[in-house]
Amino acid sequence: MASYSSSRLFAAFLVLLWSCRLYANGCYPSLFSFGDSIADTGNLKQLAATSNDGTFFPCVPPYGKDFIGHSTGRCSNGRLIVDFLAESLGLPLLPPYFHGQGTGGVVEPRKGVNYAVCSATALDASISEAGSSDRPVLNASLGVQLSWFKESLLSICGNTSDCRNFIGRSLILVGEIGGADYSHILQAGKLIDDLEPYVTLVIDVIASTINELIEMGARTLVVPGNFPIGCFPSYLATTGPDNQEYDPITGCLTKFNEFAEYHNKMLQTKLIQIRELNPDVVIMYADYYNSLMQIYRSPHEYGFTNNGTLKACCGCGGPFNYNMTIGRCGDACTILCDEPDTYISWDGMHLTERAYKLVFKSLFQGPYTTPEFYSMCPTSTSQAKLSSSL
Ligand SMILES: *[C@@H]1O[C@H](CO)[C@@H](O)[C@H](O)[C@H]1NC(C)=O
Ligand SMILES: *[C@@H]1O[C@H](CO)[C@@H](O)[C@H](O)[C@H]1NC(C)=O
Ligand SMILES: *[C@@H]1O[C@H](CO)[C@@H](O)[C@H](O)[C@H]1NC(C)=O
Ligand SMILES: *[C@@H]1O[C@H](CO)[C@@H](O)[C@H](O)[C@H]1NC(C)=O
């Protein structure tokens, strides 16, 4: 009797071991990403290096100063949300699509590829007013990124029916996208009050991209909303007297945050419609806005000091360490903070690695995705805790 139950115990132990091994392989064998500079791990850097059309790459050192290998093309001092996500799934850091171009392809494309490009818009160049006259419009909109994905697909996963299953097992991150559309339109001289008509256009592009991915076999997607841009030094430093209305708790610009919330509300409404039409597909909304807003509401609890709350770590001076008249982070005028970990904003428009890591945790191991990511992928939680270093 005793030996019977102990062998049962042993069998149970084996099952446990086996399931741990399964867990170690992660819930998703691959990760694909689309978006702008929030997720670009090196595409624009590569595009600028290989094209002769004046494509400009802004994220030069000290960008990447806290990343192994340094200047990777990430627009932060270190890793991005998508990097922490890949690590937590037991996947390699996501290779940029253009690293593989002309060199025989990305090394392990079956584990995922990143199509996000710094400064990319949701809207195609022809319909966005993105073209500020001094610079060519970047041809890397969400639709173009999707066409790169389609072009590269057969080399990643073989034939059409294999690819369908492969995409179905993959996790697909669609965004953040739209932030660059709005910032380009503002830079072209429009006011925050003029932006509303563009929101529907942007959301329609995001929705049609999701629908196309679903048609190709996608079953698990994460769709982020916009950040609270009213807290970003780039807007705090440049907004005109008409819009200088501040939230008393955070010091953020009220109208800019209301606009981001409006975009997010429209996006979520659209996602609800897509879910209803595709009940077998999981579409998670990633609430970048509130995930970051909780930090702005009590920055000290998270170790961000007075200077690091609304001021950029890297910039060219002024009350928010952001002054494009003089120059940007990376130019000769650069004033770099001593402790990036005590700053939320790295350069006025992008977060520091530490802020990205906190946002990642609250999204993918906390309550800020709907439905909650960790309820579908408990693995990522335990793995990320193991590899947690900050
Ligand atoms: C943009 O890129 C896409 C995909 O590579 C291409 O089909 C299109 O012709 C390009 N558009 C422009 C204006 O260069
Ligand atoms: C796709 O490739 C797999 C092997 O990788 C093969 O078993 C299958 O028959 C192929 N399907 C088609 C439609 O060619
Ligand atoms: C905060 O910024 C002020 C000037 O902007 C500087 O004098 C002070 O040393 C900074 N404090 C910290 C803790 O970095
Ligand atoms: C930026 O620098 C210019 C030139 O020194 C100055 O006139 C302007 O007031 C500065 N703006 C901010 C927001 O600091």
Short mmCIF file of C-alpha atoms in Angstrom, two decimals, residues 2-388:
data_model
loop_
_atom_site.label_atom_id
_atom_site.label_comp_id
_atom_site.label_asym_id
_atom_site.label_seq_id
_atom_site.Cartn_x
_atom_site.Cartn_y
_atom_site.Cartn_z
CA ALA A 2 2.73 2.37 1.02
CA SER A 3 4.76 1.63 -2.09
CA TYR A 4 1.65 2.09 -4.25
CA SER A 5 0.95 5.56 -2.93
CA SER A 6 4.60 6.57 -3.08
CA SER A 7 4.78 5.50 -6.71
CA ARG A 8 1.65 7.56 -7.31
CA LEU A 9 3.38 10.43 -5.61
CA PHE A 10 6.38 9.87 -7.84
CA ALA A 11 4.17 9.89 -10.92
CA ALA A 12 2.60 13.13 -9.77
CA PHE A 13 6.07 14.50 -9.25
CA LEU A 14 7.01 13.53 -12.82
CA VAL A 15 3.92 15.25 -14.19
CA LEU A 16 4.89 18.34 -12.22
CA LEU A 17 8.43 18.23 -13.62
CA TRP A 18 7.09 17.77 -17.11
CA SER A 19 4.69 20.67 -16.84
CA CYS A 20 7.48 22.85 -15.47
CA ARG A 21 9.46 21.99 -18.58
CA LEU A 22 6.50 22.95 -20.73
CA TYR A 23 6.28 26.21 -18.84
CA ALA A 24 9.96 26.89 -19.40
CA ASN A 25 9.25 26.85 -23.14
CA GLY A 26 6.85 29.73 -22.69
CA CYS A 27 3.25 30.13 -23.73
CA TYR A 28 4.04 31.61 -27.11
CA PRO A 29 6.84 30.23 -29.27
CA SER A 30 7.10 33.51 -31.15
CA LEU A 31 6.41 37.21 -30.86
CA PHE A 32 5.77 39.70 -33.67
CA SER A 33 5.62 43.43 -33.20
CA PHE A 34 4.38 46.45 -35.16
CA GLY A 35 4.52 50.09 -34.12
CA ASP A 36 6.67 53.19 -33.73
CA SER A 37 9.62 54.26 -31.58
CA ILE A 38 8.05 52.83 -28.43
CA ALA A 39 8.79 49.36 -29.86
CA ASP A 40 11.50 49.86 -32.53
CA THR A 41 14.54 47.75 -31.62
CA GLY A 42 16.69 48.92 -34.54
CA ASN A 43 14.75 49.20 -37.79
CA LEU A 44 15.04 52.95 -38.33
CA LYS A 45 18.72 52.87 -37.46
CA GLN A 46 19.26 50.26 -40.15
CA LEU A 47 17.02 52.03 -42.68
CA ALA A 48 18.91 55.30 -42.17
CA ALA A 49 22.26 53.54 -42.56
CA THR A 50 21.33 51.85 -45.82
CA SER A 51 19.13 54.39 -47.60
CA ASN A 52 20.33 57.52 -49.33
CA ASP A 53 17.04 59.42 -49.24
CA GLY A 54 17.91 61.45 -46.17
CA THR A 55 16.19 59.14 -43.66
CA PHE A 56 17.19 60.55 -40.29
CA PHE A 57 17.92 58.45 -37.23
CA PRO A 58 17.77 60.47 -34.00
CA CYS A 59 18.51 57.92 -31.27
CA VAL A 60 22.32 58.10 -31.24
CA PRO A 61 24.43 57.88 -28.03
CA PRO A 62 23.88 58.51 -25.17
CA TYR A 63 20.77 56.53 -26.23
CA GLY A 64 21.45 52.92 -25.33
CA LYS A 65 24.04 53.83 -22.71
CA ASP A 66 22.60 51.33 -20.23
CA PHE A 67 22.06 48.54 -22.77
CA ILE A 68 24.58 45.81 -23.46
CA GLY A 69 26.00 46.67 -26.88
CA HIS A 70 24.87 50.29 -26.43
CA SER A 71 23.65 51.94 -29.61
CA THR A 72 21.14 49.38 -30.85
CA GLY A 73 18.63 51.79 -32.32
CA ARG A 74 16.31 51.70 -29.31
CA CYS A 75 15.00 55.16 -28.36
CA SER A 76 15.75 54.85 -24.64
CA ASN A 77 18.78 54.40 -22.39
CA GLY A 78 18.10 50.65 -22.31
CA ARG A 79 15.43 48.05 -22.95
CA LEU A 80 11.85 48.66 -24.10
CA ILE A 81 8.51 47.12 -23.11
CA VAL A 82 8.78 44.66 -26.02
CA ASP A 83 12.21 43.53 -24.75
CA PHE A 84 10.86 42.77 -21.28
CA LEU A 85 7.95 40.95 -22.89
CA ALA A 86 10.27 38.81 -25.05
CA GLU A 87 12.49 38.03 -22.04
CA SER A 88 9.49 37.04 -19.95
CA LEU A 89 8.33 34.62 -22.65
CA GLY A 90 11.77 33.01 -22.78
CA LEU A 91 12.35 34.42 -26.28
CA PRO A 92 15.40 36.24 -27.62
CA LEU A 93 15.21 40.04 -27.77
CA LEU A 94 13.16 40.74 -30.87
CA PRO A 95 15.36 41.19 -33.96
CA PRO A 96 14.51 44.16 -36.18
CA TYR A 97 13.25 43.09 -39.61
CA PHE A 98 15.83 45.20 -41.44
CA HIS A 99 18.82 43.63 -39.68
CA GLY A 100 18.16 40.59 -41.82
CA GLN A 101 17.88 42.46 -45.11
CA GLY A 102 20.75 41.67 -47.44
CA THR A 103 22.47 39.45 -44.89
CA GLY A 104 20.54 36.23 -45.33
CA GLY A 105 17.69 37.13 -43.02
CA VAL A 106 17.05 37.38 -39.31
CA VAL A 107 18.88 34.60 -37.42
CA GLU A 108 15.94 32.95 -35.66
CA PRO A 109 12.84 34.35 -37.38
CA ARG A 110 10.67 31.52 -36.02
CA LYS A 111 10.98 33.11 -32.58
CA GLY A 112 9.72 36.43 -33.87
CA VAL A 113 10.54 39.56 -35.80
CA ASN A 114 10.02 43.25 -35.05
CA TYR A 115 8.55 45.44 -37.81
CA ALA A 116 8.14 48.58 -35.66
CA VAL A 117 9.91 51.68 -36.92
CA CYS A 118 10.77 54.77 -34.93
CA SER A 119 8.56 57.68 -36.07
CA ALA A 120 6.20 55.40 -38.04
CA THR A 121 2.61 56.49 -38.41
CA ALA A 122 -0.59 54.50 -38.54
CA LEU A 123 -1.77 56.50 -41.53
CA ASP A 124 -0.07 56.17 -44.87
CA ALA A 125 2.07 59.15 -45.78
CA SER A 126 -0.37 60.13 -48.49
CA ILE A 127 -3.24 60.69 -46.08
CA SER A 128 -1.43 61.87 -42.96
CA GLU A 129 -0.11 65.40 -42.86
CA ALA A 130 3.05 63.92 -41.47
CA GLY A 131 5.34 65.59 -43.96
CA SER A 132 6.97 68.44 -42.22
CA SER A 133 8.65 70.14 -45.16
CA ASP A 134 12.25 69.71 -43.99
CA ARG A 135 12.21 65.93 -43.99
CA PRO A 136 11.02 63.17 -46.33
CA VAL A 137 8.03 61.23 -45.07
CA LEU A 138 9.06 57.86 -43.74
CA ASN A 139 7.44 55.07 -45.76
CA ALA A 140 6.88 52.75 -42.82
CA SER A 141 3.24 53.18 -41.85
CA LEU A 142 1.35 50.36 -40.18
CA GLY A 143 0.09 49.15 -43.58
CA VAL A 144 3.64 49.08 -44.95
CA GLN A 145 4.83 47.16 -41.87
CA LEU A 146 2.06 44.62 -42.48
CA SER A 147 3.20 44.26 -46.10
CA TRP A 148 6.77 43.54 -44.88
CA PHE A 149 5.33 40.88 -42.58
CA LYS A 150 3.44 39.28 -45.46
CA GLU A 151 6.49 39.39 -47.73
CA SER A 152 8.73 37.75 -45.12
CA LEU A 153 6.19 35.20 -43.94
CA LEU A 154 6.92 32.28 -46.21
CA SER A 155 10.62 32.47 -45.41
CA ILE A 156 9.72 32.32 -41.72
CA CYS A 157 7.16 29.52 -41.67
CA GLY A 158 7.21 27.59 -44.94
CA ASN A 159 3.89 27.28 -46.74
CA THR A 160 0.54 28.96 -46.39
CA SER A 161 -1.14 26.33 -44.22
CA ASP A 162 1.88 25.98 -41.92
CA CYS A 163 2.02 29.76 -41.64
CA ARG A 164 -1.61 29.90 -40.58
CA ASN A 165 -0.93 27.60 -37.64
CA PHE A 166 2.32 29.36 -36.87
CA ILE A 167 0.65 32.80 -36.72
CA GLY A 168 -2.08 31.26 -34.58
CA ARG A 169 0.44 30.20 -31.95
CA SER A 170 2.29 33.54 -32.01
CA LEU A 171 1.74 36.54 -29.80
CA ILE A 172 1.27 39.68 -31.89
CA LEU A 173 1.81 43.18 -30.54
CA VAL A 174 0.00 45.80 -32.63
CA GLY A 175 1.28 49.17 -31.41
CA GLU A 176 1.64 51.48 -29.73
CA ILE A 177 0.87 53.28 -33.00
CA GLY A 178 -0.81 56.63 -33.61
CA GLY A 179 1.35 58.67 -31.24
CA ALA A 180 3.68 59.63 -34.08
CA ASP A 181 0.72 60.60 -36.33
CA TYR A 182 -0.47 63.05 -33.70
CA SER A 183 2.95 64.45 -32.85
CA HIS A 184 3.76 65.02 -36.54
CA ILE A 185 0.45 66.81 -37.05
CA LEU A 186 1.12 69.01 -34.00
CA GLN A 187 4.63 69.76 -35.24
CA ALA A 188 3.13 70.86 -38.53
CA GLY A 189 1.44 73.65 -36.59
CA LYS A 190 -1.97 72.24 -35.66
CA LEU A 191 -3.38 72.56 -32.16
CA ILE A 192 -4.43 69.75 -29.86
CA ASP A 193 -8.07 70.79 -30.44
CA ASP A 194 -7.64 70.11 -34.17
CA LEU A 195 -6.60 66.49 -33.70
CA GLU A 196 -9.95 64.84 -33.05
CA PRO A 197 -10.86 64.22 -36.73
CA TYR A 198 -7.66 62.18 -37.17
CA VAL A 199 -8.51 59.74 -34.38
CA THR A 200 -11.14 57.86 -36.38
CA LEU A 201 -8.74 57.56 -39.30
CA VAL A 202 -5.96 56.21 -37.08
CA ILE A 203 -8.25 53.74 -35.30
CA ASP A 204 -9.66 52.49 -38.60
CA VAL A 205 -6.15 51.64 -39.79
CA ILE A 206 -5.38 49.81 -36.52
CA ALA A 207 -8.67 47.91 -36.82
CA SER A 208 -8.11 46.88 -40.44
CA THR A 209 -4.58 45.71 -39.56
CA ILE A 210 -5.98 43.57 -36.73
CA ASN A 211 -8.64 42.18 -39.07
CA GLU A 212 -6.05 41.27 -41.70
CA LEU A 213 -3.88 39.55 -39.09
CA ILE A 214 -6.91 37.57 -37.90
CA GLU A 215 -7.65 36.56 -41.49
CA MET A 216 -4.07 35.32 -41.72
CA GLY A 217 -4.64 33.14 -38.65
CA ALA A 218 -3.77 35.35 -35.66
CA ARG A 219 -5.43 34.23 -32.42
CA THR A 220 -3.68 36.25 -29.71
CA LEU A 221 -3.06 39.96 -30.08
CA VAL A 222 -2.06 42.74 -27.71
CA VAL A 223 -3.18 46.23 -28.74
CA PRO A 224 -1.76 49.12 -26.71
CA GLY A 225 -3.36 52.53 -26.35
CA ASN A 226 -1.56 55.85 -26.12
CA PHE A 227 0.53 57.09 -23.21
CA PRO A 228 -0.50 60.17 -21.17
CA ILE A 229 1.40 62.51 -23.50
CA GLY A 230 0.38 65.54 -21.42
CA CYS A 231 3.03 64.40 -18.92
CA PHE A 232 5.79 64.28 -21.54
CA PRO A 233 8.47 66.98 -21.41
CA SER A 234 8.23 67.45 -25.19
CA TYR A 235 4.68 68.80 -24.83
CA LEU A 236 5.17 70.44 -21.42
CA ALA A 237 8.08 72.47 -22.79
CA THR A 238 6.46 73.56 -26.03
CA THR A 239 2.75 74.06 -25.53
CA GLY A 240 1.41 77.54 -26.12
CA PRO A 241 -0.46 79.68 -23.57
CA ASP A 242 -3.84 78.48 -24.92
CA ASN A 243 -3.28 74.99 -23.60
CA GLN A 244 -1.42 75.63 -20.37
CA GLU A 245 -3.92 73.98 -18.10
CA TYR A 246 -2.33 71.59 -15.63
CA ASP A 247 -3.57 68.71 -13.54
CA PRO A 248 -2.96 69.80 -9.91
CA ILE A 249 -1.80 66.36 -8.76
CA THR A 250 0.55 65.39 -11.57
CA GLY A 251 1.46 68.70 -13.20
CA CYS A 252 0.57 67.18 -16.59
CA LEU A 253 -1.18 69.05 -19.39
CA THR A 254 -4.91 68.39 -19.06
CA LYS A 255 -5.91 68.75 -22.71
CA PHE A 256 -3.16 66.48 -24.02
CA ASN A 257 -4.06 63.75 -21.55
CA GLU A 258 -7.75 64.12 -22.35
CA PHE A 259 -6.88 63.69 -26.01
CA ALA A 260 -4.90 60.48 -25.30
CA GLU A 261 -7.87 59.20 -23.29
CA TYR A 262 -10.18 59.98 -26.16
CA HIS A 263 -8.01 57.99 -28.57
CA ASN A 264 -7.94 55.13 -26.09
CA LYS A 265 -11.69 55.15 -25.60
CA MET A 266 -12.29 55.02 -29.35
CA LEU A 267 -9.73 52.23 -29.69
CA GLN A 268 -11.36 50.14 -26.96
CA THR A 269 -14.80 50.59 -28.51
CA LYS A 270 -13.40 49.31 -31.80
CA LEU A 271 -11.71 46.34 -30.08
CA ILE A 272 -15.02 45.34 -28.50
CA GLN A 273 -16.58 45.21 -31.98
CA ILE A 274 -13.72 43.11 -33.36
CA ARG A 275 -13.95 40.70 -30.40
CA GLU A 276 -17.67 40.22 -30.98
CA LEU A 277 -17.06 39.23 -34.60
CA ASN A 278 -14.14 36.94 -33.66
CA PRO A 279 -15.07 35.13 -30.44
CA ASP A 280 -12.24 32.60 -30.84
CA VAL A 281 -9.56 35.32 -30.97
CA VAL A 282 -8.05 36.87 -27.83
CA ILE A 283 -7.53 40.60 -28.26
CA MET A 284 -5.98 42.19 -25.21
CA TYR A 285 -6.12 45.95 -24.74
CA ALA A 286 -2.90 47.16 -23.11
CA ASP A 287 -3.65 50.23 -21.03
CA TYR A 288 -0.38 52.14 -21.45
CA TYR A 289 -2.17 55.29 -20.26
CA ASN A 290 -3.24 54.20 -16.78
CA SER A 291 -0.24 51.97 -16.30
CA LEU A 292 1.99 55.04 -16.59
CA MET A 293 -0.50 57.42 -14.97
CA GLN A 294 -0.38 55.49 -11.68
CA ILE A 295 3.37 56.27 -11.63
CA TYR A 296 2.81 59.97 -12.35
CA ARG A 297 0.25 60.08 -9.52
CA SER A 298 2.74 58.85 -6.92
CA PRO A 299 6.20 59.00 -8.49
CA HIS A 300 8.06 58.90 -5.17
CA GLU A 301 6.62 55.51 -4.33
CA TYR A 302 8.34 54.23 -7.45
CA GLY A 303 11.63 55.96 -6.77
CA PHE A 304 11.26 58.83 -9.23
CA THR A 305 12.48 62.02 -7.57
CA ASN A 306 11.19 65.56 -8.04
CA ASN A 307 13.54 66.23 -10.92
CA GLY A 308 12.80 62.92 -12.57
CA THR A 309 9.05 63.19 -12.71
CA LEU A 310 8.36 65.70 -15.45
CA LYS A 311 11.88 66.50 -16.60
CA ALA A 312 13.79 64.57 -19.26
CA CYS A 313 16.99 62.80 -18.23
CA CYS A 314 18.64 63.64 -21.54
CA GLY A 315 18.06 66.91 -23.39
CA CYS A 316 19.30 70.41 -24.05
CA GLY A 317 18.19 72.36 -21.00
CA GLY A 318 15.26 74.44 -19.87
CA PRO A 319 12.80 73.64 -17.08
CA PHE A 320 11.97 70.24 -18.62
CA ASN A 321 15.43 69.59 -20.08
CA TYR A 322 13.83 69.70 -23.50
CA ASN A 323 14.55 72.43 -26.01
CA MET A 324 14.52 71.54 -29.67
CA THR A 325 15.48 75.09 -30.62
CA ILE A 326 18.91 74.34 -29.18
CA GLY A 327 19.01 70.64 -29.96
CA ARG A 328 18.00 67.15 -28.91
CA CYS A 329 19.41 64.42 -26.69
CA GLY A 330 22.50 63.18 -28.51
CA ASP A 331 23.50 66.59 -29.90
CA ALA A 332 26.51 68.51 -28.64
CA CYS A 333 24.28 70.49 -26.27
CA THR A 334 23.23 67.33 -24.38
CA ILE A 335 22.70 67.64 -20.64
CA LEU A 336 22.54 64.10 -19.25
CA CYS A 337 21.19 63.28 -15.78
CA ASP A 338 23.33 61.29 -13.35
CA GLU A 339 20.70 58.73 -12.41
CA PRO A 340 18.36 57.72 -15.26
CA ASP A 341 16.64 55.27 -12.89
CA THR A 342 15.16 58.23 -10.98
CA TYR A 343 13.66 59.69 -14.18
CA ILE A 344 10.46 58.63 -15.93
CA SER A 345 11.28 60.36 -19.22
CA TRP A 346 14.51 59.60 -21.02
CA ASP A 347 14.49 62.24 -23.77
CA GLY A 348 11.17 64.06 -23.47
CA MET A 349 9.25 61.65 -25.72
CA HIS A 350 10.39 58.20 -24.64
CA LEU A 351 10.66 56.59 -21.22
CA THR A 352 13.76 55.41 -19.39
CA GLU A 353 14.42 51.69 -19.21
CA ARG A 354 13.32 51.63 -15.60
CA ALA A 355 9.98 53.30 -16.37
CA TYR A 356 9.44 50.91 -19.30
CA LYS A 357 10.12 47.97 -16.99
CA LEU A 358 7.57 49.19 -14.44
CA VAL A 359 5.01 49.70 -17.20
CA PHE A 360 5.78 46.21 -18.56
CA LYS A 361 5.22 44.67 -15.11
CA SER A 362 1.93 46.40 -14.48
CA LEU A 363 0.70 45.37 -17.93
CA PHE A 364 1.88 41.81 -18.33
CA GLN A 365 2.11 40.72 -14.69
CA GLY A 366 -0.49 43.09 -13.31
CA PRO A 367 -3.98 44.36 -13.99
CA TYR A 368 -3.40 46.73 -16.92
CA THR A 369 -4.29 44.50 -19.84
CA THR A 370 -7.89 43.53 -20.59
CA PRO A 371 -8.30 40.56 -20.43
CA GLU A 372 -5.35 40.11 -18.06
CA PHE A 373 -2.30 38.73 -19.82
CA TYR A 374 -0.96 36.72 -16.89
CA SER A 375 -4.22 34.80 -16.51
CA MET A 376 -3.52 33.43 -20.01
CA CYS A 377 0.21 33.11 -19.64
CA PRO A 378 1.22 32.47 -16.00
CA THR A 379 4.63 31.35 -17.26
CA SER A 380 5.73 34.78 -18.24
CA THR A 381 5.14 35.94 -14.69
CA SER A 382 7.41 33.37 -13.06
CA GLN A 383 10.12 33.74 -15.69
CA ALA A 384 10.16 37.48 -15.50
CA LYS A 385 10.43 37.32 -11.72
CA LEU A 386 13.46 35.07 -12.08
CA SER A 387 15.16 37.41 -14.52
CA SER A 388 14.09 40.58 -12.77
#
